[in-house]
PDB file of C-alpha atoms in Angstrom:
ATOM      1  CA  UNK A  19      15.913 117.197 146.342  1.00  0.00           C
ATOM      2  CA  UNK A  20      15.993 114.599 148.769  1.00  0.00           C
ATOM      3  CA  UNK A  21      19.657 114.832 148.720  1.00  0.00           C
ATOM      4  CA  UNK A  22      19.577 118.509 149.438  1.00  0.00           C
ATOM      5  CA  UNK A  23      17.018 118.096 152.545  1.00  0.00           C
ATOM      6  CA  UNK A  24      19.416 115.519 154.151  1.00  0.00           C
ATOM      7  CA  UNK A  25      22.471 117.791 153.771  1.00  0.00           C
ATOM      8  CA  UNK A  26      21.116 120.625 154.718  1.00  0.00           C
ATOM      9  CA  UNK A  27      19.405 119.319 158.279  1.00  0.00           C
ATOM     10  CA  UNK A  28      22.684 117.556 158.683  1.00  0.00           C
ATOM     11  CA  UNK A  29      24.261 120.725 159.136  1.00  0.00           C
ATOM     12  CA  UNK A  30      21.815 121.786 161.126  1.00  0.00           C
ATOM     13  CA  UNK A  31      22.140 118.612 163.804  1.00  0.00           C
ATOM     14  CA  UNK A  32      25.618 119.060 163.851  1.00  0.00           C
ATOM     15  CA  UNK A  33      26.117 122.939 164.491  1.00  0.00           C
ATOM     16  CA  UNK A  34      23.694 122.526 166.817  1.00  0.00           C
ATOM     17  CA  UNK A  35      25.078 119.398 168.432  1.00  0.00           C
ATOM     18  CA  UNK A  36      28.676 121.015 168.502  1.00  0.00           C
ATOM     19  CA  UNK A  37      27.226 124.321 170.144  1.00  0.00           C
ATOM     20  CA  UNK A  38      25.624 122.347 173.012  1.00  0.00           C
ATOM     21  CA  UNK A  39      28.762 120.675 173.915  1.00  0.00           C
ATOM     22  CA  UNK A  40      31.312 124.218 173.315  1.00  0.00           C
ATOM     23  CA  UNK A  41      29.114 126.956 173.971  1.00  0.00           C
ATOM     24  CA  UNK A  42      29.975 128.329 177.764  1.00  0.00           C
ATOM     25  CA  UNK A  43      26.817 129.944 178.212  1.00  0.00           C
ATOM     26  CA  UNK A  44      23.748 127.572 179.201  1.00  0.00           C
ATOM     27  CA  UNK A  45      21.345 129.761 177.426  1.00  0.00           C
ATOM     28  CA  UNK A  46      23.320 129.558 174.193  1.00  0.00           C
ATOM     29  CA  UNK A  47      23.565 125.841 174.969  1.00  0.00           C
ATOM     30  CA  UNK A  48      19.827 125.153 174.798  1.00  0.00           C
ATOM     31  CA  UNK A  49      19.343 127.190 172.435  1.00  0.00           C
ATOM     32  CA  UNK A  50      21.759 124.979 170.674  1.00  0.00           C
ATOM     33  CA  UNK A  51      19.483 122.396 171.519  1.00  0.00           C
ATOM     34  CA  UNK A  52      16.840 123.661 169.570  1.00  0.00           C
ATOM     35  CA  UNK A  53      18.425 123.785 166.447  1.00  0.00           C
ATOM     36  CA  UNK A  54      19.383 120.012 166.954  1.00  0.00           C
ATOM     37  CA  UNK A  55      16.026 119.364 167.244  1.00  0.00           C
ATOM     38  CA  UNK A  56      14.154 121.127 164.189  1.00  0.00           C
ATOM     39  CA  UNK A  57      16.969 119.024 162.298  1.00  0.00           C
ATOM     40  CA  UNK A  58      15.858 115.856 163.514  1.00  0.00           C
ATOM     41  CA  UNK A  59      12.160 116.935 162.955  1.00  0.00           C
ATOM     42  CA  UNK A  60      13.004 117.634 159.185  1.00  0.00           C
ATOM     43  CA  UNK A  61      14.713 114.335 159.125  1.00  0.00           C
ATOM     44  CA  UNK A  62      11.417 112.811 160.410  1.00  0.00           C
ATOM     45  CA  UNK A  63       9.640 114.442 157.510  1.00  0.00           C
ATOM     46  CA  UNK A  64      11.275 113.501 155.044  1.00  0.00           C
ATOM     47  CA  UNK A  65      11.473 109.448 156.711  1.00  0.00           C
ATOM     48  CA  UNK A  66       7.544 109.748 156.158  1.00  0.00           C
ATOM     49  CA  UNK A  67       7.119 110.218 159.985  1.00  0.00           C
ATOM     50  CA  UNK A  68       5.065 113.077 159.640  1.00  0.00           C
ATOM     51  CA  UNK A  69       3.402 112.331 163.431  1.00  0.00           C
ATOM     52  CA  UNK A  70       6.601 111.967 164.992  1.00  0.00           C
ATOM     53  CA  UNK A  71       8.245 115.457 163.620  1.00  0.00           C
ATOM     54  CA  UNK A  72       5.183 117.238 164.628  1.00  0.00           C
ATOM     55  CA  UNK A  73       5.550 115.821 168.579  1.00  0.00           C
ATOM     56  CA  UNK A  74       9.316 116.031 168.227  1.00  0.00           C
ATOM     57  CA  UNK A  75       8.677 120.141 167.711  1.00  0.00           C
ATOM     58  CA  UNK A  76       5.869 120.410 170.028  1.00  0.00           C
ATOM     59  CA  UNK A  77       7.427 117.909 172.932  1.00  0.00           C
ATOM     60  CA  UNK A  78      11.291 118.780 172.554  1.00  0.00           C
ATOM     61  CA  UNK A  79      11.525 121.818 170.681  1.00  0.00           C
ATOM     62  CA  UNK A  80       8.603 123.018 172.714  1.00  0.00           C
ATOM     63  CA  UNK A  81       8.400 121.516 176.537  1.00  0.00           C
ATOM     64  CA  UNK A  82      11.146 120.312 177.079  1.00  0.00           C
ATOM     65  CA  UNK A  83      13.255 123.030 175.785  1.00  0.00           C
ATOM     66  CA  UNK A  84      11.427 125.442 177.504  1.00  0.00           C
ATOM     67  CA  UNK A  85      12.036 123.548 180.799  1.00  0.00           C
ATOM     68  CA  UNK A  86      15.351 124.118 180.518  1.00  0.00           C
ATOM     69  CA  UNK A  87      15.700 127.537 179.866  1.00  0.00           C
ATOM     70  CA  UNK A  88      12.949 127.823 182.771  1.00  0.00           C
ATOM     71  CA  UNK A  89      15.267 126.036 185.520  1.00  0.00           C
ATOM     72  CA  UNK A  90      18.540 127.959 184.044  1.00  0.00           C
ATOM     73  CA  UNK A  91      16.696 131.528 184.960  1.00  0.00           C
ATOM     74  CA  UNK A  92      15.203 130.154 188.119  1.00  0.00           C
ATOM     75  CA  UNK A  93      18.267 128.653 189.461  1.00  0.00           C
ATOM     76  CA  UNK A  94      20.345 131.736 188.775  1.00  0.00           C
ATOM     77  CA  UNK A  95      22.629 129.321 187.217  1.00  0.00           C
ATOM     78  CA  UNK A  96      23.263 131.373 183.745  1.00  0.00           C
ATOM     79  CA  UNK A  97      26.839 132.111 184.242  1.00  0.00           C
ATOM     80  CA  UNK A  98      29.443 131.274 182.446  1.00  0.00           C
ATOM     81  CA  UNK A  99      31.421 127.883 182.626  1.00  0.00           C
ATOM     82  CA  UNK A 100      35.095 128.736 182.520  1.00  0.00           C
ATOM     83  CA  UNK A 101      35.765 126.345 179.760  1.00  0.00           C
ATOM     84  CA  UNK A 102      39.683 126.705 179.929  1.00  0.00           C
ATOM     85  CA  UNK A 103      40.636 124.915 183.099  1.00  0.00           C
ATOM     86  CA  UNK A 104      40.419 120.962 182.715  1.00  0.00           C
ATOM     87  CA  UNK A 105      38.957 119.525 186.273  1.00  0.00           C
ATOM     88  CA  UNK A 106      40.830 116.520 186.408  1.00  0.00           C
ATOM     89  CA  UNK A 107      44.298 116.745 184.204  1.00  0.00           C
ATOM     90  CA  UNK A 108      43.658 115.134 180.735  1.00  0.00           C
ATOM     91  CA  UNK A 109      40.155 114.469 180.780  1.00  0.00           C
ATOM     92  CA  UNK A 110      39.724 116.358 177.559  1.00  0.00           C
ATOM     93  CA  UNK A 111      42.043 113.789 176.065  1.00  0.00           C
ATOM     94  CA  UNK A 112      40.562 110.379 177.571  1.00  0.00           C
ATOM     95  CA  UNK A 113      37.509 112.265 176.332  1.00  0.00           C
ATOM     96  CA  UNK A 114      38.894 112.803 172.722  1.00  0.00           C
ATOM     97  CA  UNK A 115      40.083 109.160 172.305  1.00  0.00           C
ATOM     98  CA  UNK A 116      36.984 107.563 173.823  1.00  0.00           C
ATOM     99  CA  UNK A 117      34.663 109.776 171.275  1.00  0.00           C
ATOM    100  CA  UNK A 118      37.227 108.769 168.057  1.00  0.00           C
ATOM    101  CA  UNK A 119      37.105 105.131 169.885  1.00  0.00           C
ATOM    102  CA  UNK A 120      32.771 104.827 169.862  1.00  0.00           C
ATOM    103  CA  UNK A 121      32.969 107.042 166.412  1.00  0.00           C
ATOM    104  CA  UNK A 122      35.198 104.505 164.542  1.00  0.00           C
ATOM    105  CA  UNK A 123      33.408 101.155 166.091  1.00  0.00           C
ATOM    106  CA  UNK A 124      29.592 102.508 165.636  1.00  0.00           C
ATOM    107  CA  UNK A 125      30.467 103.234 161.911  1.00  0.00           C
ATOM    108  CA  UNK A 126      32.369  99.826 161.834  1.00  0.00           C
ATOM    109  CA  UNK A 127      29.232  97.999 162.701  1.00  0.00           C
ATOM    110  CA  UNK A 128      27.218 100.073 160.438  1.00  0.00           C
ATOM    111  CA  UNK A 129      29.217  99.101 157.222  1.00  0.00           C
ATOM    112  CA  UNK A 130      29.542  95.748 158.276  1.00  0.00           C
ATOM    113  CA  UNK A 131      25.618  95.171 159.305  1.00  0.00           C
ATOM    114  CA  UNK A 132      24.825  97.553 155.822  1.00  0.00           C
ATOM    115  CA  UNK A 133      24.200  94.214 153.820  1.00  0.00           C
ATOM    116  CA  UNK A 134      22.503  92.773 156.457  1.00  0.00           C
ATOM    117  CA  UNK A 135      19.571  95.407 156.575  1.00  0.00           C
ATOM    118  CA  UNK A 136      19.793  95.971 152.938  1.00  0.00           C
ATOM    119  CA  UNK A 137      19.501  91.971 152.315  1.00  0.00           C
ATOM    120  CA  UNK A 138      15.760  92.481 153.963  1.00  0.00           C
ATOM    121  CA  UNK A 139      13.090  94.579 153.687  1.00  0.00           C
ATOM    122  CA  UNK A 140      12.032  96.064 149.446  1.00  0.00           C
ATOM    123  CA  UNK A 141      14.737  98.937 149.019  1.00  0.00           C
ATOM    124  CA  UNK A 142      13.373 102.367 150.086  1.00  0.00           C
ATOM    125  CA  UNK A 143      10.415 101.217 151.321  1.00  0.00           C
ATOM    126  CA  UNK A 144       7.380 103.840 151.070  1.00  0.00           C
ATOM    127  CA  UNK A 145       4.675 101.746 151.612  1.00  0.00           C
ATOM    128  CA  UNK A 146       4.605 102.723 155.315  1.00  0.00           C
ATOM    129  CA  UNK A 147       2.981 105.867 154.081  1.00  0.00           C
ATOM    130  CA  UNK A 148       1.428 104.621 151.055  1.00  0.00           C
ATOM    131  CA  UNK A 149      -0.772 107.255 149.181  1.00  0.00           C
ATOM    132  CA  UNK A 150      -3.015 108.413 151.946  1.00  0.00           C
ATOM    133  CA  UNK A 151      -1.590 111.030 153.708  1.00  0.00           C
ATOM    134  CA  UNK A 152      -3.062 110.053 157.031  1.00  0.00           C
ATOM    135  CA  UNK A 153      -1.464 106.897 156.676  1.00  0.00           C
ATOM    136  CA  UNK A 154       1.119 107.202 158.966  1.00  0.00           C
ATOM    137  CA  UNK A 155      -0.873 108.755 161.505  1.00  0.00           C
ATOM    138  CA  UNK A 156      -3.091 105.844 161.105  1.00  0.00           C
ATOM    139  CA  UNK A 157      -0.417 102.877 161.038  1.00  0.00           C
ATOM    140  CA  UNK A 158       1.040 104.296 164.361  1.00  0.00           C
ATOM    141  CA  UNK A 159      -2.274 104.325 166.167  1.00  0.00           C
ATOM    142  CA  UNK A 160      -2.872 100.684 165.050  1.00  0.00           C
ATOM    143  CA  UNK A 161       0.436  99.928 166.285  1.00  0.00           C
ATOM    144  CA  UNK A 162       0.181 101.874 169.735  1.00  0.00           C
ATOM    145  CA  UNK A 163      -3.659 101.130 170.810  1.00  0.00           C
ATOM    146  CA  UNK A 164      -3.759  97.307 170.172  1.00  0.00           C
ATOM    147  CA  UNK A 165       0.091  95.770 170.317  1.00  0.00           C
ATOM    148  CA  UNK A 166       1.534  98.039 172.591  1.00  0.00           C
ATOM    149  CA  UNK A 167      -2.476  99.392 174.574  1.00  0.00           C
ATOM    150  CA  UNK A 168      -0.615  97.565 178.194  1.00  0.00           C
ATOM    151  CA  UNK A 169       2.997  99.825 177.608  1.00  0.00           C
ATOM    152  CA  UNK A 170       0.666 103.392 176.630  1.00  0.00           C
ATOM    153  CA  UNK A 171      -1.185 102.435 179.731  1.00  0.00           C
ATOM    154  CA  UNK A 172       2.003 101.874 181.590  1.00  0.00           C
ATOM    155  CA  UNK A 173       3.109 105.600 180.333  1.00  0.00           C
ATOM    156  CA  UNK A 174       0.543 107.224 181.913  1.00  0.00           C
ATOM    157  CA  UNK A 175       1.078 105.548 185.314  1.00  0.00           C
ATOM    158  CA  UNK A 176       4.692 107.111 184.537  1.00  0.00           C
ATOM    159  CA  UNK A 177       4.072 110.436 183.691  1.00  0.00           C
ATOM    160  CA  UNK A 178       1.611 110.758 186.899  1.00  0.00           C
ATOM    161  CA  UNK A 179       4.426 109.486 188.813  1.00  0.00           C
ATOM    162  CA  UNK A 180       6.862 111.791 187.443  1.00  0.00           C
ATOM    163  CA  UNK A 181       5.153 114.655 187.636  1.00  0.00           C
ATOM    164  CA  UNK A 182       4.170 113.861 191.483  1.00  0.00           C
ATOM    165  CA  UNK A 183       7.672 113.341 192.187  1.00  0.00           C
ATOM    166  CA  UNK A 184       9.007 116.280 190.837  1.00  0.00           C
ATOM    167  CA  UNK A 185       6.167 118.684 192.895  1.00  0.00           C
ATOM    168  CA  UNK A 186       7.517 116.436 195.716  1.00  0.00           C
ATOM    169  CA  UNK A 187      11.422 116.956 194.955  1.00  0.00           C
ATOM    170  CA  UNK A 188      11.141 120.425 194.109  1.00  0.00           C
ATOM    171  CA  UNK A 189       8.858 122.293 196.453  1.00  0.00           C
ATOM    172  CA  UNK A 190       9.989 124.171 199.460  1.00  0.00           C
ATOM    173  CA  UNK A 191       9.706 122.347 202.722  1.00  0.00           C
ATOM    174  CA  UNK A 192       8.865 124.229 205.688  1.00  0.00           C
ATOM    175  CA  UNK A 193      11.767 125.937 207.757  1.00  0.00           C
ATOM    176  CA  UNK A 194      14.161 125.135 205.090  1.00  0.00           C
ATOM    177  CA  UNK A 195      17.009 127.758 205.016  1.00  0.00           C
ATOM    178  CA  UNK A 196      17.214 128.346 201.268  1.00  0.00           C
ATOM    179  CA  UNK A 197      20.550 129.589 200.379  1.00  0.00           C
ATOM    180  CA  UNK A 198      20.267 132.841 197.534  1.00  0.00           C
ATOM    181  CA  UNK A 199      22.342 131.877 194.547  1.00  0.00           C
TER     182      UNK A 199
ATOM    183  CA  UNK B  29      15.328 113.093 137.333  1.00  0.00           C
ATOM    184  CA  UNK B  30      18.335 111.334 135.992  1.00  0.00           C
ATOM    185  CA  UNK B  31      19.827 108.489 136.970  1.00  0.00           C
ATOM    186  CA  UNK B  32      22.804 110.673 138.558  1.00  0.00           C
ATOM    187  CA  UNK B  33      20.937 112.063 141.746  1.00  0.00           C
ATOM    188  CA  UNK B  34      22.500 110.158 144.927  1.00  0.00           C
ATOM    189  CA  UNK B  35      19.543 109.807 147.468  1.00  0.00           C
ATOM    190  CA  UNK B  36      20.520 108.908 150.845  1.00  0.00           C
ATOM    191  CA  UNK B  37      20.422 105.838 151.811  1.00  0.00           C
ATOM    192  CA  UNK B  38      19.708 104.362 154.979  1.00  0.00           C
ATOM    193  CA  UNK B  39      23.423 104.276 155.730  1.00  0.00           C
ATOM    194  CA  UNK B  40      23.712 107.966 155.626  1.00  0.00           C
ATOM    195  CA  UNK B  41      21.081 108.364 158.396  1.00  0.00           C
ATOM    196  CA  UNK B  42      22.781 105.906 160.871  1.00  0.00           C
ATOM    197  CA  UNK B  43      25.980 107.406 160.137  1.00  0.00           C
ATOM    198  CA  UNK B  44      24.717 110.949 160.939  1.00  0.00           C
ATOM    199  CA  UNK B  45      22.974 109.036 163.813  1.00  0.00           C
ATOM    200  CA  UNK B  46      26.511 107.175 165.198  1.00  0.00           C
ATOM    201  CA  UNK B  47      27.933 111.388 164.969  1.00  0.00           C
ATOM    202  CA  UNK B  48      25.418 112.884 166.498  1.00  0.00           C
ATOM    203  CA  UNK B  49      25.755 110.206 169.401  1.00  0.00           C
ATOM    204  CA  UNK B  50      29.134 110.993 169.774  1.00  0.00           C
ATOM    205  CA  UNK B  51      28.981 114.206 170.345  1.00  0.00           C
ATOM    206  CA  UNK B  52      26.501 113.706 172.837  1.00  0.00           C
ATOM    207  CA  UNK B  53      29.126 111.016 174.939  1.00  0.00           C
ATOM    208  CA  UNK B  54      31.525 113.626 174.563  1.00  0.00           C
ATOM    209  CA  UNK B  55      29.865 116.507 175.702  1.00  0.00           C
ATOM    210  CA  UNK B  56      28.829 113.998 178.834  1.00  0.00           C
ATOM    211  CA  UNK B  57      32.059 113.044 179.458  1.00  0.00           C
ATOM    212  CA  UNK B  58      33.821 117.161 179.483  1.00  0.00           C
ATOM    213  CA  UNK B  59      31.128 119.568 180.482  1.00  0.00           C
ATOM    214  CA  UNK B  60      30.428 120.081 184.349  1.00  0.00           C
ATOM    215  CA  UNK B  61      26.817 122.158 184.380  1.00  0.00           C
ATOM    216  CA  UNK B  62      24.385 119.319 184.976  1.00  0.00           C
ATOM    217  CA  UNK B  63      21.632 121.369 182.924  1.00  0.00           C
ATOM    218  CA  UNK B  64      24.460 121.015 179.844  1.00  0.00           C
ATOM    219  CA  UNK B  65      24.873 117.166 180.876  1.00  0.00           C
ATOM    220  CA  UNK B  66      21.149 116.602 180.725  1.00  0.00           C
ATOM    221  CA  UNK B  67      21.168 118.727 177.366  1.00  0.00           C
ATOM    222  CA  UNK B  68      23.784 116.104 175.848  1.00  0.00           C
ATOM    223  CA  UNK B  69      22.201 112.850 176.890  1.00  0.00           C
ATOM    224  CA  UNK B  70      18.905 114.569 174.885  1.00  0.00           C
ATOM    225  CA  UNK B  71      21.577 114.350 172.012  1.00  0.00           C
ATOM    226  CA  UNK B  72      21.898 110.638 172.466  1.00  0.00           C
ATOM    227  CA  UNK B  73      18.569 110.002 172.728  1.00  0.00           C
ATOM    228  CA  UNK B  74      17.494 111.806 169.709  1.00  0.00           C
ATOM    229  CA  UNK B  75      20.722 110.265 167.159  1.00  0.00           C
ATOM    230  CA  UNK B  76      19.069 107.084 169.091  1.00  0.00           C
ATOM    231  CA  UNK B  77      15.462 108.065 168.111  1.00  0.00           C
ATOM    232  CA  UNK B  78      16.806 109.223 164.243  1.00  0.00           C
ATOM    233  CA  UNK B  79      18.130 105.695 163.443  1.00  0.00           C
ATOM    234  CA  UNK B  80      15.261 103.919 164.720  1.00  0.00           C
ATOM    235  CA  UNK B  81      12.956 105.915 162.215  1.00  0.00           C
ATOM    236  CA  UNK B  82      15.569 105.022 159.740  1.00  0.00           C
ATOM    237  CA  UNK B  83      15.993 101.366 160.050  1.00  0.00           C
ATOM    238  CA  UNK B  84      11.652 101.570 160.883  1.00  0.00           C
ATOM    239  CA  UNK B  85      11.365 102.980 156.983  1.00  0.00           C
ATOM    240  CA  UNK B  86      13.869 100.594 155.716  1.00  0.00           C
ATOM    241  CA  UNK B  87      12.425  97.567 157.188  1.00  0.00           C
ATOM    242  CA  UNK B  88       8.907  98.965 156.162  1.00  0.00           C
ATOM    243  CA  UNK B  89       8.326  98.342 159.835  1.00  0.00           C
ATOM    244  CA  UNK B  90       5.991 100.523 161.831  1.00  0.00           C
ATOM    245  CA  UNK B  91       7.008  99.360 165.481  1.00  0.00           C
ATOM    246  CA  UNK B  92      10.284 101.270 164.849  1.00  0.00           C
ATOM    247  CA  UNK B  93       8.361 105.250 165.089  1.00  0.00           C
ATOM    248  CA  UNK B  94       5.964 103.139 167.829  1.00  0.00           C
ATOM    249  CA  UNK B  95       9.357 102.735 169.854  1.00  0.00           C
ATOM    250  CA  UNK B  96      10.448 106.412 169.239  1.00  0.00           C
ATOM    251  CA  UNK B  97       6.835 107.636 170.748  1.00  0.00           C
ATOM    252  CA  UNK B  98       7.654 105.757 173.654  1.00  0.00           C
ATOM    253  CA  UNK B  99      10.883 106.830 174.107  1.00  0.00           C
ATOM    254  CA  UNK B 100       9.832 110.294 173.545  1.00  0.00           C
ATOM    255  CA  UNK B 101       7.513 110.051 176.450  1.00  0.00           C
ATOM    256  CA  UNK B 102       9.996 108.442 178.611  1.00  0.00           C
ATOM    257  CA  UNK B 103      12.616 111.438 178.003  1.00  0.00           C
ATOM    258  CA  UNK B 104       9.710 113.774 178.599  1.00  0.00           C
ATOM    259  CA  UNK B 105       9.401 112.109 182.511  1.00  0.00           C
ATOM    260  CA  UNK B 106      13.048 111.824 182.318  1.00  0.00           C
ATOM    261  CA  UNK B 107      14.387 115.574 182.197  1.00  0.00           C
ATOM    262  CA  UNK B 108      11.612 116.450 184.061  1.00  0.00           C
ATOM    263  CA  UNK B 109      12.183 114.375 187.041  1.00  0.00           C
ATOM    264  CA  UNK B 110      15.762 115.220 186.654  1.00  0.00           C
ATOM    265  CA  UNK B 111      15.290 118.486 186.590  1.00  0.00           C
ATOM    266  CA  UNK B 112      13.404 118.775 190.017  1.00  0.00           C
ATOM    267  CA  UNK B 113      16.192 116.985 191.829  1.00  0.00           C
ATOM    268  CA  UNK B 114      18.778 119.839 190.213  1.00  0.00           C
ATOM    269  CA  UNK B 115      16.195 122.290 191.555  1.00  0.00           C
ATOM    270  CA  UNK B 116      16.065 120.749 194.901  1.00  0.00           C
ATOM    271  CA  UNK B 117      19.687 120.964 194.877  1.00  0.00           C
ATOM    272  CA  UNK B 118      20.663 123.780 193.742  1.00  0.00           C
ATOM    273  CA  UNK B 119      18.211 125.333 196.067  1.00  0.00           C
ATOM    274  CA  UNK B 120      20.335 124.426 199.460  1.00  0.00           C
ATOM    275  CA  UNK B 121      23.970 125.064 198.249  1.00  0.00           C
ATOM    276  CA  UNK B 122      25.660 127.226 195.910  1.00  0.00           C
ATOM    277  CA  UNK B 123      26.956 124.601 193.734  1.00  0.00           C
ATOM    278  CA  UNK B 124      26.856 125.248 189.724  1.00  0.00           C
ATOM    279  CA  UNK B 125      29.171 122.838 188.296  1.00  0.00           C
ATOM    280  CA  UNK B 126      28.915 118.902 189.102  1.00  0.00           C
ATOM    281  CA  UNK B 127      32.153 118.794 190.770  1.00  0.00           C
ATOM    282  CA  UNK B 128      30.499 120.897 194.015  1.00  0.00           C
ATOM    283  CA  UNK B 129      28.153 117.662 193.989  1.00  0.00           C
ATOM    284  CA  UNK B 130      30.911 115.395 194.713  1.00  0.00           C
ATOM    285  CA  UNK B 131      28.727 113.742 197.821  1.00  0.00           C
ATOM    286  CA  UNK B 132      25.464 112.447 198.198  1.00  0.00           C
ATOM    287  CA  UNK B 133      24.824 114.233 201.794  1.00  0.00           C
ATOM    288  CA  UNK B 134      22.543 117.183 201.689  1.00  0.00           C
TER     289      UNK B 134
END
């Protein structure tokens, strides 16, 4: 069962992840996007992160998601890429090798360091969770309100920041010629 | 259940993890709409975010899903402050791909 859950949002991840980096239309890339993303929540699930796959839906799959499409019909900027013409001549290439290059070392160090995680820790370990169901929920608010109370603190300074800098970036200034798309 | 069902392992997740990053350096390194670009580095950050749960569970460590909240919140400011400075952008020259924002001048 568990088996079946992995493959199956595996597929989902990677169509998804594939169709954000060769679909021409920005739309169908974000779209994309979302699909990614309910994968990774149903990986989260089935980690016993039950609190993280509920704000990965509402956050990504949600907010930020909708952000995106939001700017692409604001901007006007829904056309489509011409996908055929390379910019600079064999980009695609350097591209190509440097993916196969990170690809091959990434999965180099994983089987190498697999022993090394697998040395620690009790196998499979479920005792995150435990029984209770509102265990996780629990363990993660221990964890965030009294190790980590100064960094949650810190991201609200950021967010207020961010989201006064972005009124400030993004609104119209007086007499500014704005140029129709 | 028999002794024959292969559960994934740890492994498997940081393997899908190292793929899913890949195709999110890729699609950095050949697209040209900035929205798509900001679309792929949410890629990385989520195969990022997907082994830290992993190796979180494995360890029987908690501090592993309290660094994906934080990141979470961090990509949340991220795309949003990047997204205003497209908007800004976008609004004062016809521009789509990033090659038209070759230069820094306005």
């Amino acid at each position: 069962m568990e088996l079946f859950v992995f493959v199956c949002a595996s597929i989902m991840i990677l169509v998804g992840a594939i169709g954000v980096v060769v679909r021409k239309h920005p739309v169908h890339a974000a779209l994309s996007l979302v699909l990614t993303l309910f994968g990774i929540a149903v990986l989260f699930v089935a980690q016993e992160a039950e609190f993280l796959a509920a704000v990965q839906v509402i956050v990504y799959a949600g907010a930020i998601v909708v952000l995106f499409l939001f700017v692409i019909m604001l901007l006007g900027v829904d056309r489509v890429e011409e996908l055929r013409t390379e910019p600079i001549a064999g980009q695609r290439w350097i591209a190509a090798f440097v993916g196969v290059a990170m690809l091959g070392l990434l999965v180099a160090a994983i089987v190498t360091g697999a022993e090394a995680v697998i040395g620690r820790g009790d196998g499979i370990a479920s005792n995150i969770a435990g029984d209770n169901s509102d265990a996780n929920v629990a363990q993660l608010a221990n964890s965030v309100f009294s190790d980590y109370v100064l960094a949650f603190e810190l991201t609200s300074i950021l967010l207020v920041i961010a989201v006064v800098g972005t009124v400030l970036l993004a609104r119209k200034r007086k007499g500014q010629r704005v140029v129709a798309p | 259940m028999n002794a024959l069902v292969v559960v994934p392992t740890t492994t498997w997740y940081l393997l899908l993890s190292a793929v899913l990053f890949t195709i999110g350096t890729v699609g950095v390194l050949v697209r040209r709409n900035p929205l798509v670009l900001f679309m792929c580095i949410e890629l990385m950050l989520n195969a990022v975010n997907l082994s830290f749960v992993a190796l979180g569970r494995r360890l029987a460590d908690i501090n592993g899903q309290t660094i994906v909240f934080f990141v979470l919140v961090v990509a949340a400011a991220e795309v949003v402050v990047g997204l205003g400075i497209i908007v800004s952008i976008m609004r004062r020259r016809n521009g789509v791909t990033v090659d038209d924002l070759a230069e820094l001048k306005g």
